[in-house]
Structures are given as C-alpha cells and as structure tokens.
mmCIF file of C-alpha atoms (C1' of nucleotides) in Angstrom:
data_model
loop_
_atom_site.group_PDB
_atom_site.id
_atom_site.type_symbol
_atom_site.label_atom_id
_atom_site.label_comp_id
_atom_site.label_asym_id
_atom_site.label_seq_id
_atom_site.Cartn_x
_atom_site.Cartn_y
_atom_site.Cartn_z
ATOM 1 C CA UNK A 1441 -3.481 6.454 15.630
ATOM 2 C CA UNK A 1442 -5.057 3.011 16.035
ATOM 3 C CA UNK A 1443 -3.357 0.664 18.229
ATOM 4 C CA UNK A 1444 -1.568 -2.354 16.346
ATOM 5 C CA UNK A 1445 -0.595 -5.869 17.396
ATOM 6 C CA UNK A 1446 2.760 -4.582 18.613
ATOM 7 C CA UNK A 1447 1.298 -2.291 20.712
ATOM 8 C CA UNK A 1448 -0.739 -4.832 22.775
ATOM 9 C CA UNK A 1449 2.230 -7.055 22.677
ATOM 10 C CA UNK A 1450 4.503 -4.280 24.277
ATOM 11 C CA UNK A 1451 2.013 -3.267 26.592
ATOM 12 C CA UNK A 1452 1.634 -6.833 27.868
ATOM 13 C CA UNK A 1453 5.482 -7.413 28.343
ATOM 14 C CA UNK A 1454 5.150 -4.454 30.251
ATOM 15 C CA UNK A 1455 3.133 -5.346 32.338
ATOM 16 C CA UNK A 1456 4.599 -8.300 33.307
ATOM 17 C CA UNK A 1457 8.417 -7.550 33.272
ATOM 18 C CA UNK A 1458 8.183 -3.211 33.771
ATOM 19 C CA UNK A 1459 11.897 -4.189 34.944
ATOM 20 C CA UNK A 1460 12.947 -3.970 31.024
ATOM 21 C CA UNK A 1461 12.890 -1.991 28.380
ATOM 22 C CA UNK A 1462 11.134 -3.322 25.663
ATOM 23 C CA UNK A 1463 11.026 -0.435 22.678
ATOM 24 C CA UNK A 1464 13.490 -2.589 20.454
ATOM 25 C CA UNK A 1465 10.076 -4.705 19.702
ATOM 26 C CA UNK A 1466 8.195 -1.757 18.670
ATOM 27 C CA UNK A 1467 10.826 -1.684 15.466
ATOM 28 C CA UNK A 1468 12.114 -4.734 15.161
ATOM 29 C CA UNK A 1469 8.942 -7.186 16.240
ATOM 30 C CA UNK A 1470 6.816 -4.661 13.438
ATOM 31 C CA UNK A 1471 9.386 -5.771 10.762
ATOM 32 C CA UNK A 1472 9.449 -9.280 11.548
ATOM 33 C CA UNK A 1473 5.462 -9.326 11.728
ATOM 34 C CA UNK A 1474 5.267 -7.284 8.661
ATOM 35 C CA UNK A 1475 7.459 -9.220 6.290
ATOM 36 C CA UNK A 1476 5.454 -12.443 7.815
ATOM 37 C CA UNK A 1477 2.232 -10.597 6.144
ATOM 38 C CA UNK A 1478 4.137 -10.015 3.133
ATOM 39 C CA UNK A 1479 4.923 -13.413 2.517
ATOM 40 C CA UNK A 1480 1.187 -14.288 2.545
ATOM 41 C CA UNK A 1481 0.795 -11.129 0.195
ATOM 42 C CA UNK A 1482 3.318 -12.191 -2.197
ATOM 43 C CA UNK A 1483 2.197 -15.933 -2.289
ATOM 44 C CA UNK A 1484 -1.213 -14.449 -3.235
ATOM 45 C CA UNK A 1485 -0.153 -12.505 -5.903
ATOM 46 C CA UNK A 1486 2.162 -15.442 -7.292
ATOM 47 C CA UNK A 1487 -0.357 -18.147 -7.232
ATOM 48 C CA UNK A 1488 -2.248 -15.735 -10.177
ATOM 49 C CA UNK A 1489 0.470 -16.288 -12.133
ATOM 50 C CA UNK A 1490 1.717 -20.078 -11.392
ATOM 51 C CA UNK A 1491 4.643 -19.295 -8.983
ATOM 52 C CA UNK A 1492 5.446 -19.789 -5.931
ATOM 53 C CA UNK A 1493 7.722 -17.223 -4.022
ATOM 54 C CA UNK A 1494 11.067 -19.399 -3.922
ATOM 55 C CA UNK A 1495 10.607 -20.584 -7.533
ATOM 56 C CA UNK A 1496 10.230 -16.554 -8.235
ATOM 57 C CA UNK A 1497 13.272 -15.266 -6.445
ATOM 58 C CA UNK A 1498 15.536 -17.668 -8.731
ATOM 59 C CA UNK A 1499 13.922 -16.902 -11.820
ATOM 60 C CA UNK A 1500 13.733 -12.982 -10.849
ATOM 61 C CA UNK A 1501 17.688 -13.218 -10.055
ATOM 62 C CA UNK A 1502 18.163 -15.308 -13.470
ATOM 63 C CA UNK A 1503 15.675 -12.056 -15.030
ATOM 64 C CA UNK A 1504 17.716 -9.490 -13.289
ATOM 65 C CA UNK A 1505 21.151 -10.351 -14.849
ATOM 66 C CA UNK A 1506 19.914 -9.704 -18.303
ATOM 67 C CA UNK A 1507 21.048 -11.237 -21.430
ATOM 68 C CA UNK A 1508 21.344 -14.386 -22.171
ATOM 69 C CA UNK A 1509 19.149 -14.781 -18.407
ATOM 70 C CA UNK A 1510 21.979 -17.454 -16.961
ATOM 71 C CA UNK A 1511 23.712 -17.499 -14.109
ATOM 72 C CA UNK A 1512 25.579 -19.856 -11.617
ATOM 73 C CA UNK A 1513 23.945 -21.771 -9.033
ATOM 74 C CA UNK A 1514 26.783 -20.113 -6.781
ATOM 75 C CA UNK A 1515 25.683 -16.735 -7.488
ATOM 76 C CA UNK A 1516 22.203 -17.948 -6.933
ATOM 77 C CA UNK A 1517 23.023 -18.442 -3.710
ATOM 78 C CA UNK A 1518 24.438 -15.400 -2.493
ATOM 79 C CA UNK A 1519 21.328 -13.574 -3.966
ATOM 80 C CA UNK A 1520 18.292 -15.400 -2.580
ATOM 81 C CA UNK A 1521 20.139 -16.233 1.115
ATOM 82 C CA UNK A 1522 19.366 -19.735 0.647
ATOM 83 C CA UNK A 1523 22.264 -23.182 1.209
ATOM 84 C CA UNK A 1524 23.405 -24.614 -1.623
ATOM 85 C CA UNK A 1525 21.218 -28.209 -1.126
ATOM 86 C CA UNK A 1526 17.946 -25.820 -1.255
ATOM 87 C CA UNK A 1527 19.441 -24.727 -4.600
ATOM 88 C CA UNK A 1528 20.072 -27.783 -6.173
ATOM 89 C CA UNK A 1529 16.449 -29.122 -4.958
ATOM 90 C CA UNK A 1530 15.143 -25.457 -6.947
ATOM 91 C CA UNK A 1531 17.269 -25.682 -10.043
ATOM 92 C CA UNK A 1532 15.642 -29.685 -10.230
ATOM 93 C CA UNK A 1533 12.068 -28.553 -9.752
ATOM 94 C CA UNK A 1534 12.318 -25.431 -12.105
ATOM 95 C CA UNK A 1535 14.000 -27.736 -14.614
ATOM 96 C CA UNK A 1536 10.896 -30.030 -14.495
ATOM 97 C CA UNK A 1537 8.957 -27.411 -14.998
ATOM 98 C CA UNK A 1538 10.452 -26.165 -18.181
ATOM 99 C CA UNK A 1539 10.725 -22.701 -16.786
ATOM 100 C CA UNK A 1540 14.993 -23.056 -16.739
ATOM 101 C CA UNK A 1541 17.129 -25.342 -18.188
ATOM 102 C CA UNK A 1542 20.791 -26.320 -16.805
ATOM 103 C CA UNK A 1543 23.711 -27.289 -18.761
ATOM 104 C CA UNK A 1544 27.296 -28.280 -17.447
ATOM 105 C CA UNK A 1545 29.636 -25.281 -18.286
ATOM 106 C CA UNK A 1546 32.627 -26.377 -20.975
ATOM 107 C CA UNK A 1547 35.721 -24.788 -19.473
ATOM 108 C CA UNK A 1548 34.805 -25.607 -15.736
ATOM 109 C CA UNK A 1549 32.995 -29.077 -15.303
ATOM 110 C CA UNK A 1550 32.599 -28.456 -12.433
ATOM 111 C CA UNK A 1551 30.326 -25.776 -13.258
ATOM 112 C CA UNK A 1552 26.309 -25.230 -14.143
ATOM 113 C CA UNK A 1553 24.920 -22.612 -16.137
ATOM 114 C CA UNK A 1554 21.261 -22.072 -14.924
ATOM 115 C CA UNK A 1555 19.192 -20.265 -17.806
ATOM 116 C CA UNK A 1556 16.080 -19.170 -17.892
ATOM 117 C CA UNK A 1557 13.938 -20.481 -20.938
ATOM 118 C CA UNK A 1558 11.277 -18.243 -22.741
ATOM 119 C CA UNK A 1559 8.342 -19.492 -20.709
ATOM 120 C CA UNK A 1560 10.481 -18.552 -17.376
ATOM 121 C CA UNK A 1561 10.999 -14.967 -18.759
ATOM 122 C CA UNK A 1562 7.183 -14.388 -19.530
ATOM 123 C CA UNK A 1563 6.303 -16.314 -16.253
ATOM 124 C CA UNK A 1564 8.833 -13.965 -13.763
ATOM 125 C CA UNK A 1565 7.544 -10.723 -16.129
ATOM 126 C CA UNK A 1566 4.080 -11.259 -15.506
ATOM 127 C CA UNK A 1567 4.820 -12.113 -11.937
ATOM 128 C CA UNK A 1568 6.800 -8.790 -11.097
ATOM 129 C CA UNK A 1569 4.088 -7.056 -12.816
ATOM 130 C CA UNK A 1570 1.791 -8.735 -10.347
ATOM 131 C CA UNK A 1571 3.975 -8.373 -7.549
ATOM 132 C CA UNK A 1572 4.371 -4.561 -7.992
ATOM 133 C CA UNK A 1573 0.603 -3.944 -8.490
ATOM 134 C CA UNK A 1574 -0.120 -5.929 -4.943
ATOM 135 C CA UNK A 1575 3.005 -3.891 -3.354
ATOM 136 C CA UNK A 1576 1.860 -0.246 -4.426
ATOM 137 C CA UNK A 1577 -1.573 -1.585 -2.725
ATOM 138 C CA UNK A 1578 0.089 -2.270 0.790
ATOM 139 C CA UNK A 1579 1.689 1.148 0.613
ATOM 140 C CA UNK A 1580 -1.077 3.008 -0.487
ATOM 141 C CA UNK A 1581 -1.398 4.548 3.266
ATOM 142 C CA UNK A 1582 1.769 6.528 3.099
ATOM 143 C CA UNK A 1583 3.171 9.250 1.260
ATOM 144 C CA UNK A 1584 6.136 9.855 -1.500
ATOM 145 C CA UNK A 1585 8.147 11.192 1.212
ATOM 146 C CA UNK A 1586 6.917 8.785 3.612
ATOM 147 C CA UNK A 1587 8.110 6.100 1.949
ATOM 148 C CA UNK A 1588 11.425 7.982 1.507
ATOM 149 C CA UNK A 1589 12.130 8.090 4.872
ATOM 150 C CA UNK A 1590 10.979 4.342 5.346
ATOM 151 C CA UNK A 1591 13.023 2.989 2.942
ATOM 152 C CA UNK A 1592 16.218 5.556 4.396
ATOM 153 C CA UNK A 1593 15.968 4.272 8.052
ATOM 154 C CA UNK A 1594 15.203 0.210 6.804
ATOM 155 C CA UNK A 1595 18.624 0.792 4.518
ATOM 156 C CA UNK A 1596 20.255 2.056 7.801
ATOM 157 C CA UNK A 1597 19.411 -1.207 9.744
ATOM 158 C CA UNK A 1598 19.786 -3.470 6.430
ATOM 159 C CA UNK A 1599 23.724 -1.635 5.803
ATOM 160 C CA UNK A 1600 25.400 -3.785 8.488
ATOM 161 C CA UNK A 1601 24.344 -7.456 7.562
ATOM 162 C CA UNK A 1602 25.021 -6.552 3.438
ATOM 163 C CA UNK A 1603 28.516 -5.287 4.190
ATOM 164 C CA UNK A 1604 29.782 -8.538 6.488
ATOM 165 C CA UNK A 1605 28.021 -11.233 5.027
ATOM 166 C CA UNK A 1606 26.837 -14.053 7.194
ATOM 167 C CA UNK B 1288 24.523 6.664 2.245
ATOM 168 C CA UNK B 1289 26.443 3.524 1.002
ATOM 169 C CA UNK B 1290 24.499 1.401 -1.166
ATOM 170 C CA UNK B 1291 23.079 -2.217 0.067
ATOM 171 C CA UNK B 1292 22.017 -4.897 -1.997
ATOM 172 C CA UNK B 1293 18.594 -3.707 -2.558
ATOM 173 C CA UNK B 1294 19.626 -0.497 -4.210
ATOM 174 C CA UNK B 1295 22.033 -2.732 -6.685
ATOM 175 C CA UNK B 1296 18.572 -4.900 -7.039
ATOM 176 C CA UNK B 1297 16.565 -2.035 -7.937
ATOM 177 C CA UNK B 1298 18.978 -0.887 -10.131
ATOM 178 C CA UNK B 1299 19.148 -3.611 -11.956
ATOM 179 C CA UNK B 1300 15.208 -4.012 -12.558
ATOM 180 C CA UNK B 1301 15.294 -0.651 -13.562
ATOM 181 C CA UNK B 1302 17.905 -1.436 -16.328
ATOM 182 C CA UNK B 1303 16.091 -4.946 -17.172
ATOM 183 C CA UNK B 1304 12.324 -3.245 -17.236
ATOM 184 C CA UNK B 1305 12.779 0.493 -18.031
ATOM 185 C CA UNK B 1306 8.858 0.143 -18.658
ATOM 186 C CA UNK B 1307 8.213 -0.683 -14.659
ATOM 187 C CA UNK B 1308 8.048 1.215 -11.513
ATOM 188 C CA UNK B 1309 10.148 -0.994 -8.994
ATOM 189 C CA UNK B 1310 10.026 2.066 -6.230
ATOM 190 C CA UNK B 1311 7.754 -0.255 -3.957
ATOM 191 C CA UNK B 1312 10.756 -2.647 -3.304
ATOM 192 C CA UNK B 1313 12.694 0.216 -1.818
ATOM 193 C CA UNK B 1314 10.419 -0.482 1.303
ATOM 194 C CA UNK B 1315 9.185 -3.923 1.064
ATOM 195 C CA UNK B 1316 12.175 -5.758 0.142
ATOM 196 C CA UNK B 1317 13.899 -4.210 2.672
ATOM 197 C CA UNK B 1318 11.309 -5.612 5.214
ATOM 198 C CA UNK B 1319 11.797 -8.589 3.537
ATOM 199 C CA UNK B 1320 15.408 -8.839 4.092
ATOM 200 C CA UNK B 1321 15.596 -7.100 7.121
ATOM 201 C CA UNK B 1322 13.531 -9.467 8.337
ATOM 202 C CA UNK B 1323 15.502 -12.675 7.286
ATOM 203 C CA UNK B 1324 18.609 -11.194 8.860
ATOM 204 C CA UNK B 1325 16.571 -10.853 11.958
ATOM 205 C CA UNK B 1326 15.026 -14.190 12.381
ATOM 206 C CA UNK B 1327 19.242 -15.249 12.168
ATOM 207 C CA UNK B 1328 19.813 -12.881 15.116
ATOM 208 C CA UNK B 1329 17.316 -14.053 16.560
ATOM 209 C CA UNK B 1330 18.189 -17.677 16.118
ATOM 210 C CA UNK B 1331 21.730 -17.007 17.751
ATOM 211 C CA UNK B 1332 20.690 -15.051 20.606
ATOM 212 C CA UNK B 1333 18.313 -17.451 21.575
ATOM 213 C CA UNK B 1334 20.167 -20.388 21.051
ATOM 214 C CA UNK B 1335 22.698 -19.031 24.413
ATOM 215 C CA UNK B 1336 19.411 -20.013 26.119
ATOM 216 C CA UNK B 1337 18.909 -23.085 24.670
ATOM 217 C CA UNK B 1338 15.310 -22.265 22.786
ATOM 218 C CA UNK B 1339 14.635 -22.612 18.695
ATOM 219 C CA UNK B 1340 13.521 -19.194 18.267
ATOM 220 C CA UNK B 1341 9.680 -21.115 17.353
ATOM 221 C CA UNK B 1342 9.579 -22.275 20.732
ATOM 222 C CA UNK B 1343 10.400 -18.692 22.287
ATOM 223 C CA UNK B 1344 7.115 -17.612 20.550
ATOM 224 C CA UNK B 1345 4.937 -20.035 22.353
ATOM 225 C CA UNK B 1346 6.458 -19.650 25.430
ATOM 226 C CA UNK B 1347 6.825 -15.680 25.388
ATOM 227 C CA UNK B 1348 3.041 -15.300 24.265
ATOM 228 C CA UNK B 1349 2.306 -17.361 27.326
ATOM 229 C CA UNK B 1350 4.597 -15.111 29.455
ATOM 230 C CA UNK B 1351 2.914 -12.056 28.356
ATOM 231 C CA UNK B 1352 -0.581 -13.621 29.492
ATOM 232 C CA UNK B 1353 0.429 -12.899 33.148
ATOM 233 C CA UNK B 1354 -0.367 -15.675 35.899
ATOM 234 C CA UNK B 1355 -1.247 -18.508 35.891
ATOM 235 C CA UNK B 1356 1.105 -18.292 32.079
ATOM 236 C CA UNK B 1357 -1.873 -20.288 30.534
ATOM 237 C CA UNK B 1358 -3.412 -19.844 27.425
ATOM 238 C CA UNK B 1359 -5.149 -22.625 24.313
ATOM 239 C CA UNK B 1360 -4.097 -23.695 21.622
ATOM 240 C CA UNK B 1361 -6.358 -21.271 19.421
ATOM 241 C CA UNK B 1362 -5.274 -18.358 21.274
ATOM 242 C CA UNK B 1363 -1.635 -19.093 20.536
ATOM 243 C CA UNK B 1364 -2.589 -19.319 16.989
ATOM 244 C CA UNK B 1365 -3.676 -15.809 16.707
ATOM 245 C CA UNK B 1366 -0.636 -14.511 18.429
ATOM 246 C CA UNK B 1367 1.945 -16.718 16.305
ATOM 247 C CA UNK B 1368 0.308 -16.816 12.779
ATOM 248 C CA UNK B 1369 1.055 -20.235 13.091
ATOM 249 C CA UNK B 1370 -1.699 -23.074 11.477
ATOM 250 C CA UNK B 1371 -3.578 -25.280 14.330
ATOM 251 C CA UNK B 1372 -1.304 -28.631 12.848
ATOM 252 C CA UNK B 1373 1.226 -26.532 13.348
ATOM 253 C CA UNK B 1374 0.718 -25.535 17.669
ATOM 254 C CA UNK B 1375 0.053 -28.891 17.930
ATOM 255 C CA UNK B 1376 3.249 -30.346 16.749
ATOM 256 C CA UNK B 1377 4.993 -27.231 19.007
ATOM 257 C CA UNK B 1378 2.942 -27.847 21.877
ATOM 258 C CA UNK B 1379 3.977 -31.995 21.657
ATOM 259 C CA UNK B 1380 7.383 -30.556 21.818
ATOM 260 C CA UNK B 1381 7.666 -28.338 24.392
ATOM 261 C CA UNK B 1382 5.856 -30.527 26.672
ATOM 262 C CA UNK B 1383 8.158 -33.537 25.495
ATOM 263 C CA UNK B 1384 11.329 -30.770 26.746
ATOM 264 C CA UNK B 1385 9.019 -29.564 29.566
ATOM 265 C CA UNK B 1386 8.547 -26.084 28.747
ATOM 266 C CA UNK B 1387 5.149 -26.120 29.168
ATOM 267 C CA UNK B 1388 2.377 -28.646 30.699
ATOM 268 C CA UNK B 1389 -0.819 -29.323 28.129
ATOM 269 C CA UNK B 1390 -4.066 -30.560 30.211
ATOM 270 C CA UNK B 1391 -7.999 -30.670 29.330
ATOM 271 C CA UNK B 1392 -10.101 -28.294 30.008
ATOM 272 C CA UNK B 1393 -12.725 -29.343 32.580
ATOM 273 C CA UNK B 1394 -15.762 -27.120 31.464
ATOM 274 C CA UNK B 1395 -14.574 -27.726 27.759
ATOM 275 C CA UNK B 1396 -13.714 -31.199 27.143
ATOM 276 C CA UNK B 1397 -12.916 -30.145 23.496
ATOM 277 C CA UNK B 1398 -10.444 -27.107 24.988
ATOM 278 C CA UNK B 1399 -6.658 -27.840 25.928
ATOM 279 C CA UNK B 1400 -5.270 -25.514 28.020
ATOM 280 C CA UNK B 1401 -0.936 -25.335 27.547
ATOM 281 C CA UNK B 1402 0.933 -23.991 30.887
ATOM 282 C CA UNK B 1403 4.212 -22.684 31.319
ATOM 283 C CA UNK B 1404 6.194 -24.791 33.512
ATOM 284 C CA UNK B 1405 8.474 -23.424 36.070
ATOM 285 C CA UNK B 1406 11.584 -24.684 33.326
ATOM 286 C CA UNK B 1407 9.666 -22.627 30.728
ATOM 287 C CA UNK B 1408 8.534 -19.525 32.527
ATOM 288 C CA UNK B 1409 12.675 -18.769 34.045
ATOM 289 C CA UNK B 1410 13.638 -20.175 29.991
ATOM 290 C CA UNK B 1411 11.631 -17.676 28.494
ATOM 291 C CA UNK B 1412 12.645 -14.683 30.728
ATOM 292 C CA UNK B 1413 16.215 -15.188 29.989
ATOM 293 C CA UNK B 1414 15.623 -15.935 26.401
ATOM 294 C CA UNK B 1415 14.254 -12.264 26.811
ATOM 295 C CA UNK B 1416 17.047 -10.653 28.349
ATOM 296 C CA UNK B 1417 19.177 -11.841 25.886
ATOM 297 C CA UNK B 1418 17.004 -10.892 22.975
ATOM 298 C CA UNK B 1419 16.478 -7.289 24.090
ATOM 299 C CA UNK B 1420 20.222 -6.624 24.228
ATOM 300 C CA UNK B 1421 20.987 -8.050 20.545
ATOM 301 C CA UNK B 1422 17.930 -5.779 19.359
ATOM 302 C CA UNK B 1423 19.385 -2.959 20.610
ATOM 303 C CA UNK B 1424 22.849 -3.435 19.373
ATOM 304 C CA UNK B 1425 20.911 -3.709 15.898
ATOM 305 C CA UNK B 1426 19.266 -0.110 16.528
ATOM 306 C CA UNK B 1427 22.455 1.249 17.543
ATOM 307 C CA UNK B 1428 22.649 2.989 14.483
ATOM 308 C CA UNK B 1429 19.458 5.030 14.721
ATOM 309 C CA UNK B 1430 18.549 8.217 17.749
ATOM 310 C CA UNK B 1431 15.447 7.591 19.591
ATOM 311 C CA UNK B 1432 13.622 10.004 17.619
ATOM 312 C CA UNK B 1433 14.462 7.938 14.383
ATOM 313 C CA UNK B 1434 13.271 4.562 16.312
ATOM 314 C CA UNK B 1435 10.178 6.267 17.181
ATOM 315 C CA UNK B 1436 9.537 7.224 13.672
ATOM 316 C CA UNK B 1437 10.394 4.054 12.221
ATOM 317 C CA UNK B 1438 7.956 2.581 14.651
ATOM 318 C CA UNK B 1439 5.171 4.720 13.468
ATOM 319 C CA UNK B 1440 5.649 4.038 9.641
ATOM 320 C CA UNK B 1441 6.213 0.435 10.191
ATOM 321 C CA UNK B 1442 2.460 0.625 12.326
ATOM 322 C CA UNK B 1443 0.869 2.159 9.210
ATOM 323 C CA UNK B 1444 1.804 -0.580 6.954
ATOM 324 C CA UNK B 1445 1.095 -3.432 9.295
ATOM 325 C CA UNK B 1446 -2.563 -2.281 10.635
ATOM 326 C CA UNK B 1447 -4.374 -3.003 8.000
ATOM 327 C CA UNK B 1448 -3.328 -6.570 8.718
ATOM 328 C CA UNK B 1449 -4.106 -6.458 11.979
ATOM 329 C CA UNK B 1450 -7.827 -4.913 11.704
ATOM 330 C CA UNK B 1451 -8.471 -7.849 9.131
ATOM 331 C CA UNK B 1452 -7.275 -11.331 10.425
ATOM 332 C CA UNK B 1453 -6.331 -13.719 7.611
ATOM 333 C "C1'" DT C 1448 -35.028 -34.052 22.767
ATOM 334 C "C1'" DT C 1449 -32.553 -34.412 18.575
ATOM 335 C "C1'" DC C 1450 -30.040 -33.295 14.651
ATOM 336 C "C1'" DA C 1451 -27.365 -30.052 12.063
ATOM 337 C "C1'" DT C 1452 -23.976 -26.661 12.686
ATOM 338 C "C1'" DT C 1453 -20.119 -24.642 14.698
ATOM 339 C "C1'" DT C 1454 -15.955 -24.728 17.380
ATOM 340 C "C1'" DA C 1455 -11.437 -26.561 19.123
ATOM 341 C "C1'" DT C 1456 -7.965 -29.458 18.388
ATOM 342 C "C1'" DC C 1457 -5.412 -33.107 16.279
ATOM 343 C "C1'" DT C 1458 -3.824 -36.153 12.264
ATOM 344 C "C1'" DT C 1459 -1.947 -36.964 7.843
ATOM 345 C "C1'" DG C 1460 0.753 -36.407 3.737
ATOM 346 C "C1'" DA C 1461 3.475 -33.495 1.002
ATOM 347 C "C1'" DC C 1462 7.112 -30.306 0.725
ATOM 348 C "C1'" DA C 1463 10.802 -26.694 1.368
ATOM 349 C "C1'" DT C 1464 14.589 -25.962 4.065
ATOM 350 C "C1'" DC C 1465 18.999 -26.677 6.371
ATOM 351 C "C1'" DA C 1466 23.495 -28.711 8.003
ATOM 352 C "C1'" DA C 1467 26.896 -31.759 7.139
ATOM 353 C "C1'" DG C 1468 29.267 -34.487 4.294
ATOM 354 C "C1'" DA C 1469 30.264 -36.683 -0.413
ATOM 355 C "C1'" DT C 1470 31.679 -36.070 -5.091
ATOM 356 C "C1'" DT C 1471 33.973 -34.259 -8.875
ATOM 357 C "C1'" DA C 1472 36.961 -31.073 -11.058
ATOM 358 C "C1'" DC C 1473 40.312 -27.366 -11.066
ATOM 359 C "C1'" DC C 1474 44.724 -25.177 -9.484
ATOM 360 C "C1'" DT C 1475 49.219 -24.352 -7.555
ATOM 361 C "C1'" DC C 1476 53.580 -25.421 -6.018
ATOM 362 C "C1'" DC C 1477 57.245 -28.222 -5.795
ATOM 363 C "C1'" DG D 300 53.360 -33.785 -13.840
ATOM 364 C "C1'" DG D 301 51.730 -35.362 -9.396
ATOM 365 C "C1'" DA D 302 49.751 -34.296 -4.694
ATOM 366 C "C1'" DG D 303 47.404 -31.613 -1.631
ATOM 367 C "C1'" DG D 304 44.291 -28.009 -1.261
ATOM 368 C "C1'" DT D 305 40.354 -25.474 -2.875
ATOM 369 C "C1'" DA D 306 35.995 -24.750 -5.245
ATOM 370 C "C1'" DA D 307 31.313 -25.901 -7.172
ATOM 371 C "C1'" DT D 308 27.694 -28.717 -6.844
ATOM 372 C "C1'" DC D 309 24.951 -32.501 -5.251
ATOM 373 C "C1'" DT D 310 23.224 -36.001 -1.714
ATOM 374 C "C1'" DT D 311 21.307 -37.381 2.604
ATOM 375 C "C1'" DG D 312 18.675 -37.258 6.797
ATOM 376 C "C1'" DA D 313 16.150 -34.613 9.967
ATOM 377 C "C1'" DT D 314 12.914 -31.072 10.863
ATOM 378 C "C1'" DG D 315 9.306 -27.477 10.758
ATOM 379 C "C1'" DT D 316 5.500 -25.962 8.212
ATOM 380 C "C1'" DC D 317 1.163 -25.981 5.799
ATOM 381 C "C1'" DA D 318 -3.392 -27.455 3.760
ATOM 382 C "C1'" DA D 319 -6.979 -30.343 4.120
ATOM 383 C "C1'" DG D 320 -9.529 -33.306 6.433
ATOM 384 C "C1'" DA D 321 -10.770 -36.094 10.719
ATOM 385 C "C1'" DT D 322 -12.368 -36.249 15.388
ATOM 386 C "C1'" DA D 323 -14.866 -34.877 19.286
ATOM 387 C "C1'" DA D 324 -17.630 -31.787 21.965
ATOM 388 C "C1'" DA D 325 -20.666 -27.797 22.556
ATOM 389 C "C1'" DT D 326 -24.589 -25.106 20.804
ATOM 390 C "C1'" DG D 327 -29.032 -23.914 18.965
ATOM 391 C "C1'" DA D 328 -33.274 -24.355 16.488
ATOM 392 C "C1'" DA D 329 -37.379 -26.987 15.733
#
DNA sequence: TTCATTTATCTTGACATCAAGATTACCTCC
DNA sequence: GGAGGTAATCTTGATGTCAAGATAAATGAA
C-alpha cells in the first residue's frame, strides 16, 4: 500500500528520536488528520445547502429529538461538546436566521425552549441528505465488513471519554 | 460492546429518517469525536510542558526536519493544514516566547526561514515524551495486532487526501 | 531589458470559540 | 416564608483561525 502522510511523519520522528516509540501516531495522528479532512469535507457539502457545520450540529440535535424539534440549550450542550457562551452566541445567530426560534419556558423562567422552525427542518434534511451522499463517497475504498471493523475498534477508543464525561 | 453516544445518535436518525441510510456515521462520526476528545488530551498533556498544543505542531514539524530544525513558512503550511495568515500569526508568537528564531533568506529575499531555538528544540522533545505516554494509555484498550489494523483502515480513508492537496 | 506572471509571505477584517464571571430564577431546609 | 445554595442561561474579553487581498521579490518570454 501507498505510503500516507503519517507514514513520512513517523519515519521522520524516527529518524531523529529512534530512542522512542512512536506507533501511537500511526492511530491516533491518522484520526486527528482525518477528522481535520472531514471538516473541510463536511463544510463543502454544507455550503450546497446554506449551512455551516456548527449551525448544523444544533439544528441536527434539535432534528434528532423528534417531535415538536425543541430542546434545551443545556441539552444542546452536552450533545455538540461545545460551552454554554458558544451556545448562546448559536441559538442568537440561528434565531436571526429564522431557522429556530426560542421562547422562555412557563414553569421554569429560567429556562429556553430552542425549536426548530419549518425552514430549519427542510434546511438540516436536505443537509444530512447531503452530508450522507459526500460520506458514502470518502468510504467508498473499503468494504461492508471493513467498515465494521472500523467503526468496532473507533467505538473501543471512543467508550472511555462517553462513559466519564469531561 | 456497551453502547457510546454515537450508537444512541444513529439510533435516533434511524427512528427520525427511516427513509435514510445513516451507516456512514458509524465511522466518520466516530473520527469526528474521537478526534475532539483527542485534541483535549492533547491540550492537557501538553500543557505539563508549557506549549498550546498549535505551537507543538510548528515546533515538532521543525523537529522532525533534522538539523539545523529549520524549515519556511510554506513548508510548515503543508505539514499543519494551517492558512499562510495563519503561520504567520504562530510564527510572531513563538518567536515573541522564543521557541523559534524567524530570519530572511539570503538567496531569497522573499523566503523566511523559522529556526528552532535551543528553548524550542529541548520544549518540543519533552512535549513529546509526554504526548507519547498519554497516547498510549488511550490505546491501552486495543492488542498490537488491533493497532496495526486500525492503522491500516484509518490509511485507506486518509490517502486520498494526501495524493490530492487541498 | 522589460513587463507580466508566479511565488512567498504578511496584513486585514470578520467570526467562532472558550473561560470566567454575572444574572436570574428555582429549591430546600430550618 | 426567608436565606443560602444550586441551576440555567447570558455576558464579556481574549484568542486563534480563515478568506481575501496586499506586498515584495524572483522568473521567463519577447
């Protein structure tokens, strides 16, 4: 097989420190790389559809709950990773953009309900349709059982950081 | 296996769009999120040595050139995936902390060359040390024949990236 | 030689993010 | 029914990044 970026950068670190072992990299530097190249992918396929890739995650999350499509800027948070500032600044610039709308919760004031309106729901479903078609492209090189086994060993690493969350 | 969140994610999509085949974010998301959990990692075990983990990817990519640690500005582009504005606002920075030394080429007047310093070069080894043993505590939980494997699948997704530069 | 093109780097302006703290509302225990 | 503690959200200030364009120098063709 073709030598990749990794490769080269391995090969370099050891030659210049053969004191250590450097095979972590050829997992973990591959994911980091890869997902770097997926961002790029995934703005790509966004921009065809007017999103960017923060202002889909919310609306997928908001998509994902189902019926009525509204959720918690709390719950927001644990699902897209992001602090609660970077949440407020989303829910404000989705609002402008008509795709949700927020509204103070009656029994907790303290509360939001963040919903997503009918142009958000045909915006995020033409997006994941978008999304998936680019993703099937990118794993066009590898098997049904391939991508098995991927997805088995990145669920292995992944396990640890779901169960204690940071 | 236990579930992690991108199981309960796919699950849900599949309950929300029955119509849709979500099976590509059985891999990619977990790259995705793999990959976020990483760059945190990353973040702490570098911050024991007192480097952002941005500036351990100038200074590393330098450290893997081999004596005399000097590289420009362009080639540290291609290594990072980084835009030029970008390096140059690193570059001011690490010479600012004196991690690295940034003179003009003599044959070039348009080329910079960007040097490790002394600071940088002992940095940037220890920084590596200390990232190596947190990558292997994350691999812990796969043999060396998994690793390997992992490694290979990962290479088949990232080289077409590789073979065509963005 | 000279001018257009290409190359290498830097500058600018906009923006998304985070960490830390402020604000507002709920809740529990005396 | 207060008071202190907790919870949910928002605000602020700093920072890193990018895209696009500016600057400056090398290159090549006529």
């Amino acid at each position: 097989m073709a030598q990749d970026e990794v490769d080269r950068l391995t090969e370099a670190w050891r030659h210049e420190r053969p004191d250590l072992d450097v095979s972590p990299m050829e997992v973990l530097s591959r994911v980091s790389r890869l997902a770097r190249h997926l961002d790029r992918a995934r703005r790509a396929a966004f921009a065809e559809h007017g999103l960017e890739p923060w202002e889909f995650d919310v609306l997928a999350a908001l998509r994902r709950a189902g019926e009525p499509y509204e959720l918690s800027p709390g719950v927001l948070l644990g699902q897209t990773l992001v602090t609660s500032g970077t949440m407020t600044a989303r829910v404000d610039k989705l609002t402008a953009r008509g795709l949700v709308s927020r509204r103070r919760d009656e029994d907790d004031r303290r509360a939001v309900r963040v919903r997503l309106t009918e142009f958000g729901k045909k915006s995020v479903d033409a997006a994941l349709e978008g999304l998936l078609a680019n993703e099937r492209r990118l794993l066009a090189g590898l098997g049904a059982e391939e991508r098995r086994r991927l997805a088995d060993l990145l669920r292995t690493l992944v396990l640890p950081f779901d169960d204690a969350p940071s």
